Backbone as a chain_set.jsonl record, in Angstrom:
{"seq": "MSTVQVLATADLTAQERRAIRALLTAAFEDGFTDDDWDHTLGGLHVIIEDGDAIVAHAAVVPRTLKIAGRPVRAGYVEGVATDATRQRQGLGSLAMSELARVLRREFEMGALSSDRHHFYERLGWQRWRGPTYVRDGDRIIRTAHEDDGIMALVFGPTEQMDLTAPIICEARSGDDW", "coords": {"N": [[99.764, -50.691, -133.375], [101.776, -51.718, -130.611], [105.183, -52.06, -129.893], [107.121, -53.462, -127.679], [110.648, -52.247, -126.394], [114.056, -53.176, -125.019], [116.706, -51.43, -124.471], [120.112, -50.615, -124.17], [122.364, -48.095, -122.937], [123.979, -47.239, -124.732], [123.495, -49.071, -127.322], [120.911, -47.348, -128.224], [120.608, -45.448, -131.299], [121.48, -42.932, -132.792], [119.559, -41.022, -133.639], [116.896, -42.637, -132.103], [117.834, -41.638, -129.749], [117.518, -38.569, -129.907], [114.984, -38.767, -130.543], [113.908, -39.876, -127.863], [114.796, -37.786, -125.976], [113.454, -35.58, -126.868], [111.147, -36.441, -126.104], [111.1, -37.106, -123.286], [111.378, -33.912, -122.446], [109.266, -32.605, -123.604], [107.583, -33.593, -121.962], [108.271, -33.452, -119.414], [107.13, -30.677, -117.453], [108.144, -28.887, -115.74], [110.41, -28.507, -116.543], [112.952, -30.388, -118.017], [116.466, -31.015, -117.518], [119.73, -30.672, -118.751], [121.328, -32.422, -116.797], [118.791, -33.917, -115.935], [119.21, -35.389, -118.487], [121.192, -36.646, -118.405], [121.509, -38.147, -116.24], [119.354, -39.904, -116.853], [120.988, -41.758, -118.461], [123.272, -44.424, -119.2], [122.142, -47.135, -118.577], [119.75, -49.047, -119.012], [116.924, -49.064, -121.24], [113.335, -49.114, -121.532], [111.454, -48.734, -124.411], [108.838, -48.058, -125.845], [107.017, -48.322, -128.917], [105.389, -46.752, -131.622], [104.348, -47.955, -134.715], [107.357, -45.609, -136.032], [107.693, -43.948, -134.546], [108.56, -43.02, -131.11], [106.815, -43.72, -128.243], [106.565, -44.155, -125.183], [108.512, -44.009, -122.582], [110.929, -45.127, -120.256], [113.821, -45.392, -117.976], [116.639, -47.38, -116.51], [118.791, -47.309, -114.305], [122.274, -48.036, -112.631], [122.686, -47.895, -109.034], [124.112, -47.332, -105.906], [122.954, -47.592, -102.924], [122.431, -46.868, -99.47], [121.154, -48.089, -97.153], [119.625, -48.154, -93.889], [122.326, -48.684, -93.3], [123.416, -50.453, -94.674], [124.864, -51.387, -97.658], [122.989, -51.473, -100.786], [122.562, -52.644, -104.104], [120.906, -50.907, -106.273], [118.43, -50.367, -108.667], [117.572, -47.575, -110.091], [115.214, -45.249, -111.256], [114.654, -43.589, -114.079], [113.804, -41.162, -116.185], [110.67, -41.588, -116.958], [107.859, -40.972, -119.339], [105.272, -40.359, -121.23], [104.089, -39.863, -124.396], [102.062, -37.297, -124.789], [100.213, -37.12, -126.566], [99.34, -40.137, -125.919], [98.821, -40.679, -124.061], [97.185, -42.021, -120.399], [96.527, -44.764, -122.161], [97.666, -46.889, -121.327], [100.465, -47.464, -121.872], [102.682, -45.958, -120.359], [102.261, -47.706, -117.861], [102.701, -50.202, -119.022], [105.602, -50.186, -119.877], [106.313, -49.371, -117.457], [106.017, -51.596, -116.276], [107.303, -53.707, -117.469], [109.949, -52.472, -116.995], [109.939, -53.704, -114.585], [110.205, -56.189, -114.487], [113.016, -56.334, -115.051], [114.213, -54.791, -112.989], [113.957, -56.985, -111.317], [115.783, -58.976, -112.144], [118.167, -57.852, -112.263], [118.916, -56.237, -110.089], [118.67, -55.608, -106.581], [117.016, -54.224, -105.316], [114.032, -51.472, -106.673], [113.989, -48.272, -106.98], [112.842, -44.831, -107.133], [112.124, -41.345, -107.123], [109.766, -39.326, -106.956], [106.383, -37.336, -107.233], [104.187, -38.521, -107.864], [102.702, -40.581, -106.503], [100.481, -42.437, -106.692], [100.424, -43.309, -109.51], [102.685, -44.946, -109.132], [102.386, -46.966, -107.522], [99.92, -48.353, -107.476], [101.083, -50.341, -109.249], [102.666, -51.66, -107.589], [104.957, -50.064, -106.185], [106.409, -48.767, -103.636], [105.954, -46.487, -100.708], [108.887, -44.53, -99.461], [109.231, -44.192, -96.342], [111.413, -43.473, -94.429], [113.936, -41.424, -93.446], [115.805, -39.086, -95.358], [118.772, -39.432, -96.857], [121.57, -37.843, -98.496], [125.188, -38.386, -99.407], [128.037, -36.624, -99.863], [130.407, -36.671, -100.408], [132.465, -36.89, -97.643], [130.643, -36.127, -96.136], [127.394, -36.458, -94.584], [124.443, -35.475, -96.009], [121.007, -34.301, -94.788], [117.937, -34.326, -96.411], [115.474, -33.461, -96.049], [113.315, -32.693, -97.299], [113.011, -34.495, -99.608], [111.706, -36.637, -98.803], [109.078, -37.539, -98.834], [108.911, -38.325, -101.455], [110.152, -40.589, -101.94], [110.277, -43.755, -103.528], [109.785, -47.057, -103.512], [110.603, -50.26, -105.06], [110.453, -53.434, -103.538], [111.772, -56.71, -103.43], [112.357, -59.991, -103.561], [115.927, -60.489, -101.939], [115.427, -57.985, -100.961], [113.026, -58.31, -99.852], [111.904, -57.849, -97.121], [112.927, -55.28, -96.289], [113.221, -52.874, -94.078], [111.283, -50.229, -94.607], [111.026, -47.445, -93.449], [113.482, -47.08, -92.289], [116.706, -45.079, -92.672], [117.556, -43.771, -95.785], [120.325, -43.714, -97.757], [121.922, -41.728, -100.72], [124.259, -41.22, -103.243], [125.923, -38.255, -103.801], [125.308, -36.609, -107.071], [125.509, -34.38, -109.946], [122.829, -31.41, -110.492], [119.588, -32.72, -109.367], [120.141, -35.081, -106.602], [118.153, -36.725, -105.682]], "CA": [[100.332, -51.59, -132.23], [102.666, -50.925, -130.19], [106.126, -52.473, -129.88], [108.588, -53.075, -126.547], [112.217, -52.876, -126.949], [114.797, -53.067, -123.783], [118.065, -51.588, -124.693], [120.902, -50.945, -123.111], [122.155, -46.352, -123.747], [124.833, -47.807, -125.687], [123.03, -49.774, -128.231], [120.193, -46.657, -128.792], [120.686, -44.873, -132.163], [121.244, -41.162, -132.407], [117.78, -41.204, -133.779], [116.315, -42.733, -130.914], [118.47, -40.494, -128.344], [116.962, -37.496, -129.93], [113.364, -39.174, -130.084], [113.585, -39.87, -126.017], [115.353, -36.571, -125.283], [112.254, -34.851, -127.08], [109.931, -36.846, -125.314], [111.269, -36.119, -121.927], [111.24, -32.89, -122.593], [107.742, -32.268, -123.52], [106.901, -34.487, -120.652], [108.469, -32.313, -117.964], [106.734, -29.441, -117.624], [108.94, -27.85, -114.931], [111.998, -28.804, -117.443], [114.023, -31.049, -118.499], [117.281, -30.31, -117.749], [120.704, -31.885, -118.997], [121.646, -33.012, -115.241], [118.103, -35.037, -115.953], [119.313, -36.036, -119.266], [122.557, -37.387, -117.943], [120.848, -39.139, -114.941], [118.567, -41.322, -117.442], [121.675, -42.524, -119.631], [123.92, -45.728, -118.726], [121.475, -48.042, -118.226], [118.915, -49.735, -119.526], [115.883, -48.441, -121.664], [112.224, -49.392, -122.13], [111.125, -48.001, -125.11], [107.422, -48.514, -126.582], [107.238, -47.454, -130.377], [104.232, -47.065, -132.265], [105.329, -47.315, -136.078], [108.453, -45.079, -136.152], [107.613, -43.268, -133.024], [108.434, -43.361, -129.662], [105.615, -42.958, -127.234], [106.588, -43.876, -124.202], [109.923, -44.499, -121.922], [111.349, -45.316, -118.774], [115.101, -45.818, -118.146], [117.019, -47.902, -115.123], [120.661, -47.206, -114.039], [122.486, -48.817, -111.376], [122.956, -46.74, -108.462], [124.24, -48.342, -104.982], [121.954, -46.655, -101.958], [122.733, -46.882, -98.652], [119.694, -48.411, -96.244], [120.276, -48.628, -92.743], [124.102, -48.708, -93.039], [123.72, -51.507, -95.506], [124.594, -51.071, -99.134], [122.025, -51.811, -101.711], [122.321, -52.476, -105.497], [119.747, -50.142, -106.739], [118.279, -50.251, -109.931], [117.067, -46.275, -110.091], [114.241, -45.137, -112.402], [114.613, -42.384, -114.205], [113.005, -40.565, -117.787], [109.49, -42.314, -116.967], [107.443, -40.011, -120.228], [104.213, -41.526, -122.288], [103.622, -38.95, -124.985], [100.61, -36.583, -124.186], [98.68, -37.409, -127.141], [98.906, -41.373, -126.226], [98.37, -41.209, -121.999], [95.618, -42.965, -120.238], [96.26, -45.915, -122.432], [98.725, -48.15, -120.582], [101.293, -47.311, -122.499], [103.435, -45.989, -119.294], [102.267, -48.795, -117.139], [103.634, -51.291, -119.852], [106.853, -49.438, -119.936], [107.021, -49.626, -115.792], [106.123, -53.519, -115.967], [108.664, -54.579, -118.265], [111.127, -51.735, -116.524], [110.088, -54.197, -113.322], [111.039, -57.632, -114.954], [114.565, -55.721, -115.449], [114.795, -54.726, -112.081], [113.573, -58.275, -110.233], [116.769, -59.758, -113.104], [118.934, -56.916, -112.627], [118.936, -55.212, -109.015], [118.207, -55.973, -105.174], [115.623, -53.448, -105.738], [114.088, -50.184, -107.423], [113.755, -47.136, -106.571], [112.873, -43.598, -107.9], [111.572, -40.463, -106.78], [108.206, -38.987, -108.003], [105.522, -36.984, -106.636], [103.166, -39.39, -108.677], [102.513, -42.031, -105.847], [99.27, -43.363, -107.325], [100.999, -44.191, -110.914], [103.948, -46.149, -108.83], [101.865, -47.446, -106.13], [99.136, -49.433, -108.094], [102.159, -50.915, -109.838], [103.604, -52.034, -106.488], [106.008, -49.359, -105.581], [105.904, -48.506, -101.75], [106.779, -45.355, -100.312], [109.939, -44.924, -98.599], [108.882, -43.731, -95.146], [112.428, -43.176, -93.406], [114.623, -40.116, -93.651], [116.456, -39.812, -96.778], [120.134, -38.361, -97.178], [123.063, -37.431, -99.168], [126.497, -38.671, -99.262], [128.675, -36.137, -100.56], [132.327, -36.861, -100.152], [132.894, -37.384, -96.328], [129.49, -35.407, -95.611], [126.255, -37.015, -95.111], [123.339, -34.303, -95.409], [119.697, -34.37, -94.826], [117.355, -33.822, -97.46], [114.453, -34.102, -95.438], [112.387, -32.161, -98.796], [112.759, -35.308, -100.617], [111.155, -37.838, -97.662], [107.641, -37.819, -99.015], [108.863, -38.86, -102.527], [111.239, -41.931, -102.789], [109.513, -44.898, -103.988], [110.91, -48.983, -103.826], [109.767, -51.624, -105.367], [111.027, -54.461, -103.004], [111.523, -57.961, -103.863], [113.699, -60.726, -103.32], [116.866, -60.104, -101.03], [114.999, -56.841, -100.166], [111.491, -57.936, -99.991], [111.183, -57.472, -95.428], [113.506, -54.129, -96.045], [112.4, -52.086, -93.253], [110.785, -48.981, -95.297], [111.269, -46.396, -92.121], [115.107, -47.008, -91.93], [117.215, -44.017, -93.161], [118.337, -44.429, -97.071], [121.362, -42.595, -98.447], [122.359, -41.908, -101.852], [125.686, -40.61, -103.596], [125.626, -37.08, -104.586], [125.274, -36.348, -108.109], [124.7, -32.992, -110.295], [121.729, -31.703, -110.577], [119.099, -33.115, -108.178], [120.9, -36.052, -105.885], [117.379, -37.928, -105.857]], "C": [[101.466, -51.103, -131.784], [103.832, -51.595, -129.717], [106.99, -52.16, -128.436], [109.608, -53.512, -126.98], [112.862, -52.622, -125.088], [116.052, -52.901, -124.534], [118.934, -50.673, -124.163], [121.283, -49.11, -123.801], [122.89, -46.816, -124.845], [124.377, -48.117, -127.094], [121.886, -48.973, -129.022], [120.836, -46.088, -130.455], [120.837, -43.431, -131.666], [119.811, -41.071, -132.47], [116.759, -41.324, -132.47], [117.084, -42.035, -129.592], [117.473, -39.444, -128.629], [115.677, -37.429, -129.858], [113.1, -39.032, -128.498], [113.834, -38.537, -125.466], [114.283, -35.82, -125.437], [111.014, -35.061, -125.938], [109.956, -36.121, -123.796], [110.936, -34.76, -121.415], [110.058, -32.0, -122.904], [107.056, -33.237, -122.309], [106.604, -34.22, -119.256], [107.963, -31.092, -117.938], [107.449, -28.224, -116.796], [110.412, -27.725, -115.346], [112.584, -29.851, -116.73], [115.423, -30.98, -118.831], [118.749, -31.285, -118.237], [120.866, -32.364, -118.255], [120.63, -34.377, -115.614], [118.568, -35.637, -117.198], [120.177, -36.895, -119.312], [122.184, -38.355, -117.269], [120.046, -40.389, -115.716], [119.635, -42.028, -118.599], [122.535, -43.465, -118.598], [123.277, -46.428, -118.294], [121.139, -48.796, -119.315], [117.676, -48.825, -119.803], [114.544, -49.23, -122.185], [111.566, -48.68, -123.249], [109.808, -48.629, -125.841], [107.344, -47.376, -127.839], [105.833, -48.272, -130.792], [104.687, -46.901, -133.618], [106.61, -47.136, -135.7], [108.711, -44.619, -135.112], [107.757, -43.541, -131.542], [107.595, -42.764, -128.702], [105.606, -43.106, -125.75], [108.264, -44.756, -123.667], [109.808, -44.546, -120.789], [112.98, -46.213, -118.95], [115.733, -46.213, -116.8], [118.566, -47.553, -115.088], [120.84, -47.447, -112.809], [122.942, -47.467, -110.461], [123.113, -47.463, -106.787], [123.555, -46.871, -103.464], [122.094, -47.419, -100.521], [121.552, -47.302, -97.127], [120.301, -49.18, -94.844], [121.453, -48.921, -92.468], [124.358, -49.607, -94.082], [124.019, -51.008, -97.132], [123.799, -51.942, -100.033], [122.488, -51.887, -103.26], [121.136, -52.02, -105.795], [119.534, -50.032, -108.321], [117.287, -48.815, -110.022], [116.331, -45.986, -111.397], [114.664, -43.58, -112.846], [113.74, -42.113, -115.536], [111.716, -41.379, -118.064], [108.436, -41.163, -117.401], [106.357, -41.244, -120.882], [104.042, -39.981, -123.137], [102.107, -38.515, -124.815], [100.091, -37.177, -125.019], [98.08, -39.291, -127.033], [98.526, -41.372, -124.618], [96.896, -41.736, -121.811], [95.615, -44.562, -121.353], [96.839, -47.381, -122.394], [99.836, -48.04, -120.843], [102.615, -47.09, -120.922], [103.592, -46.862, -118.366], [102.687, -49.915, -117.866], [104.795, -51.424, -119.818], [107.657, -49.838, -118.371], [107.048, -51.392, -115.275], [106.804, -54.519, -116.32], [110.051, -54.199, -117.73], [111.171, -53.042, -114.783], [110.973, -55.477, -113.305], [112.745, -57.363, -115.252], [115.051, -55.432, -114.042], [114.751, -56.074, -111.112], [115.022, -59.083, -111.499], [117.841, -59.48, -112.644], [119.738, -56.565, -111.078], [118.193, -56.373, -107.812], [116.97, -55.483, -105.282], [115.197, -52.335, -106.645], [113.6, -49.196, -107.019], [113.459, -45.716, -107.229], [112.286, -42.475, -107.134], [110.63, -39.719, -107.633], [107.26, -38.212, -107.178], [103.807, -37.499, -107.548], [102.788, -40.491, -107.737], [101.445, -43.117, -106.364], [99.744, -43.938, -108.405], [101.66, -45.926, -110.517], [103.35, -46.848, -107.798], [100.705, -48.797, -106.92], [100.414, -50.315, -108.893], [103.097, -52.079, -108.79], [104.393, -51.514, -105.906], [105.55, -48.818, -104.257], [106.69, -47.036, -101.706], [107.489, -45.11, -98.985], [109.388, -43.563, -97.578], [110.005, -43.288, -94.279], [112.718, -42.435, -94.048], [115.668, -40.287, -94.8], [117.321, -38.786, -96.516], [120.972, -38.776, -98.415], [124.429, -37.733, -98.777], [127.24, -38.12, -100.295], [130.002, -35.66, -99.85], [132.223, -37.4, -98.446], [131.357, -36.878, -95.519], [128.135, -36.162, -96.085], [125.176, -35.939, -95.086], [122.132, -34.631, -95.912], [118.846, -33.959, -95.667], [115.645, -34.098, -97.215], [112.735, -33.575, -97.147], [112.393, -33.326, -99.56], [112.086, -36.766, -99.889], [110.2, -38.135, -98.224], [107.711, -38.668, -100.778], [109.749, -39.327, -103.109], [110.172, -42.482, -102.538], [110.36, -46.086, -104.168], [109.961, -49.565, -103.835], [110.674, -52.723, -104.699], [110.662, -55.449, -103.073], [112.798, -58.777, -103.427], [114.666, -60.683, -101.927], [116.173, -58.795, -100.494], [113.235, -56.938, -99.528], [111.12, -57.674, -98.42], [112.373, -56.564, -95.393], [112.788, -53.259, -95.21], [112.269, -50.576, -94.12], [110.985, -47.82, -94.368], [112.899, -46.439, -91.973], [115.47, -45.781, -92.933], [117.859, -44.887, -94.709], [119.393, -43.101, -97.318], [121.602, -42.814, -100.175], [123.627, -41.046, -102.356], [125.079, -39.431, -104.065], [125.642, -37.001, -106.113], [124.988, -35.368, -108.675], [123.42, -33.267, -110.789], [121.17, -32.494, -109.241], [119.445, -34.664, -108.023], [119.792, -37.42, -105.922], [116.465, -38.017, -107.07]], "O": [[102.123, -50.232, -132.354], [103.476, -51.938, -128.59], [107.42, -51.059, -128.095], [109.831, -54.533, -127.63], [112.246, -52.052, -124.187], [116.549, -53.838, -125.161], [118.356, -49.756, -123.579], [120.735, -48.733, -124.837], [122.354, -46.767, -125.952], [124.849, -47.458, -128.021], [121.6, -49.368, -130.153], [121.909, -46.667, -130.627], [120.492, -42.907, -130.607], [119.034, -41.05, -131.516], [116.064, -40.438, -131.972], [116.583, -42.099, -128.469], [116.579, -39.275, -127.8], [115.071, -36.488, -129.345], [112.284, -38.266, -127.987], [113.138, -38.139, -124.532], [113.877, -35.254, -124.421], [110.311, -34.306, -125.265], [109.326, -35.191, -123.294], [110.402, -34.473, -120.343], [109.937, -30.843, -122.501], [105.85, -33.307, -122.075], [105.712, -34.412, -118.43], [108.616, -30.308, -118.625], [107.387, -27.02, -117.045], [111.325, -27.115, -114.787], [112.715, -30.158, -115.545], [115.8, -30.901, -120.0], [118.759, -32.503, -118.058], [120.564, -33.506, -118.602], [121.073, -35.525, -115.662], [118.3, -36.834, -117.094], [120.129, -37.857, -120.08], [122.487, -39.493, -117.627], [120.071, -41.558, -115.333], [119.19, -42.738, -119.501], [122.496, -43.291, -117.38], [123.701, -46.679, -117.166], [121.836, -49.147, -120.267], [117.308, -47.988, -118.978], [114.647, -49.937, -123.188], [110.943, -47.73, -122.775], [109.902, -49.731, -126.382], [107.511, -46.156, -127.828], [105.354, -49.39, -130.604], [105.354, -45.903, -133.889], [107.212, -48.049, -135.135], [109.823, -44.749, -134.599], [107.001, -44.298, -130.932], [107.608, -41.578, -128.372], [104.866, -42.417, -125.048], [108.874, -45.694, -124.181], [108.827, -44.136, -120.169], [113.268, -47.181, -119.653], [115.448, -45.469, -115.862], [119.312, -47.631, -116.064], [120.009, -47.242, -111.923], [123.377, -46.396, -110.882], [122.155, -48.159, -106.449], [123.787, -45.672, -103.311], [121.84, -48.624, -100.513], [121.398, -46.499, -96.207], [121.008, -50.173, -94.677], [121.712, -49.435, -91.38], [125.518, -49.635, -94.493], [123.241, -50.214, -97.661], [123.99, -53.158, -99.988], [122.874, -50.769, -103.602], [120.192, -52.779, -105.572], [120.421, -49.645, -109.082], [116.085, -49.081, -110.019], [116.746, -46.405, -112.478], [114.924, -42.646, -112.088], [112.955, -43.004, -115.861], [111.552, -41.853, -119.188], [107.996, -40.412, -116.531], [106.502, -42.461, -120.994], [103.869, -38.981, -122.441], [101.156, -39.293, -124.726], [99.296, -38.006, -124.578], [97.094, -39.78, -127.585], [97.849, -42.3, -124.173], [95.922, -41.851, -122.555], [94.686, -45.36, -121.232], [96.655, -48.435, -123.002], [100.566, -48.559, -120.0], [103.304, -48.044, -120.562], [104.709, -47.048, -117.884], [103.138, -50.783, -117.119], [105.295, -52.546, -119.737], [108.771, -50.283, -118.095], [107.666, -52.07, -114.454], [106.971, -55.66, -115.89], [111.048, -54.92, -117.785], [112.166, -53.172, -114.069], [111.933, -55.8, -112.606], [113.513, -58.244, -115.638], [116.209, -55.755, -113.779], [115.545, -56.136, -110.173], [114.817, -60.29, -111.372], [118.671, -60.37, -112.46], [120.962, -56.628, -110.959], [117.539, -57.405, -107.964], [115.955, -56.176, -105.338], [116.02, -52.132, -107.538], [112.455, -49.341, -106.589], [114.219, -45.615, -108.191], [111.789, -42.984, -106.129], [110.755, -39.554, -108.846], [107.42, -38.593, -106.019], [102.74, -36.904, -107.697], [102.506, -41.521, -108.348], [101.586, -44.339, -106.41], [99.575, -45.157, -108.456], [101.513, -47.077, -110.928], [104.175, -47.432, -107.095], [100.883, -50.006, -106.777], [99.988, -51.468, -108.836], [103.883, -52.971, -109.11], [104.855, -52.148, -104.958], [104.396, -48.502, -103.971], [107.633, -46.61, -102.373], [107.066, -45.317, -97.848], [109.204, -42.39, -97.902], [109.636, -42.666, -93.283], [112.209, -42.309, -95.162], [116.238, -41.334, -95.109], [117.043, -37.655, -96.119], [120.963, -39.813, -99.078], [124.801, -37.26, -97.703], [127.316, -38.651, -101.403], [130.4, -34.749, -99.123], [131.797, -38.545, -98.291], [131.076, -37.294, -94.395], [127.765, -36.436, -97.227], [125.008, -35.455, -93.966], [121.941, -35.099, -97.035], [119.01, -32.742, -95.753], [114.846, -34.708, -97.925], [111.712, -34.096, -97.592], [111.56, -33.203, -100.459], [112.035, -37.829, -100.508], [110.17, -39.363, -98.304], [106.823, -39.397, -101.218], [110.238, -39.024, -104.197], [109.288, -42.143, -101.751], [111.405, -46.131, -104.818], [108.92, -49.615, -103.18], [111.713, -52.961, -105.315], [109.463, -55.666, -102.897], [113.897, -58.358, -103.064], [114.092, -60.852, -100.851], [116.49, -58.578, -99.324], [112.517, -56.085, -99.007], [109.972, -57.251, -98.285], [113.11, -56.868, -94.455], [111.694, -52.865, -95.614], [113.278, -49.876, -94.199], [111.201, -46.898, -95.155], [113.381, -45.487, -91.359], [114.716, -45.486, -93.859], [118.365, -46.003, -94.824], [119.226, -41.9, -97.104], [121.468, -43.894, -100.75], [123.901, -40.08, -101.645], [123.981, -39.411, -104.622], [126.504, -37.842, -106.366], [123.963, -34.929, -108.154], [122.888, -34.284, -111.233], [121.882, -32.847, -108.301], [119.197, -35.468, -108.922], [120.1, -38.601, -106.082], [115.786, -39.027, -107.258]]}, "num_chains": 1, "name": "protein.A"}
């Protein structure tokens, strides 16, 4: 039987951190870097456990996105993974459903970057259709290569948001989006 926990990064034990990092490293075939790990920390983690093993994980960290000139407090989703031996059992969907509750409670919208659109679309996420940019100091840099990868979960204050508007994130180490 699987259990679901929502924990702040500060509340994760060293063993839980190691288990999550191992899960993410195994799940991301194209590599899970130290920057990716850093992006996963500093917010809330949904952890699905079976016995003592963490079998699925999703994290949300706060980011301010600028959409059509307006700052929006977004919960940015990072580190979504399910153990390879437990995929197709609904554990990733369970983690994301719990994360959606956190997003609705704590943020104005959810955002993430992924090429696995179908997985997220069936959970209510929508593709961002507007142009993407990164703010790096005083510079605004167009990130056209990210245009098809950004997804949003809109609700409450952002429910009527124009998903074709320009969207800007702040630069960070590794992948900006």
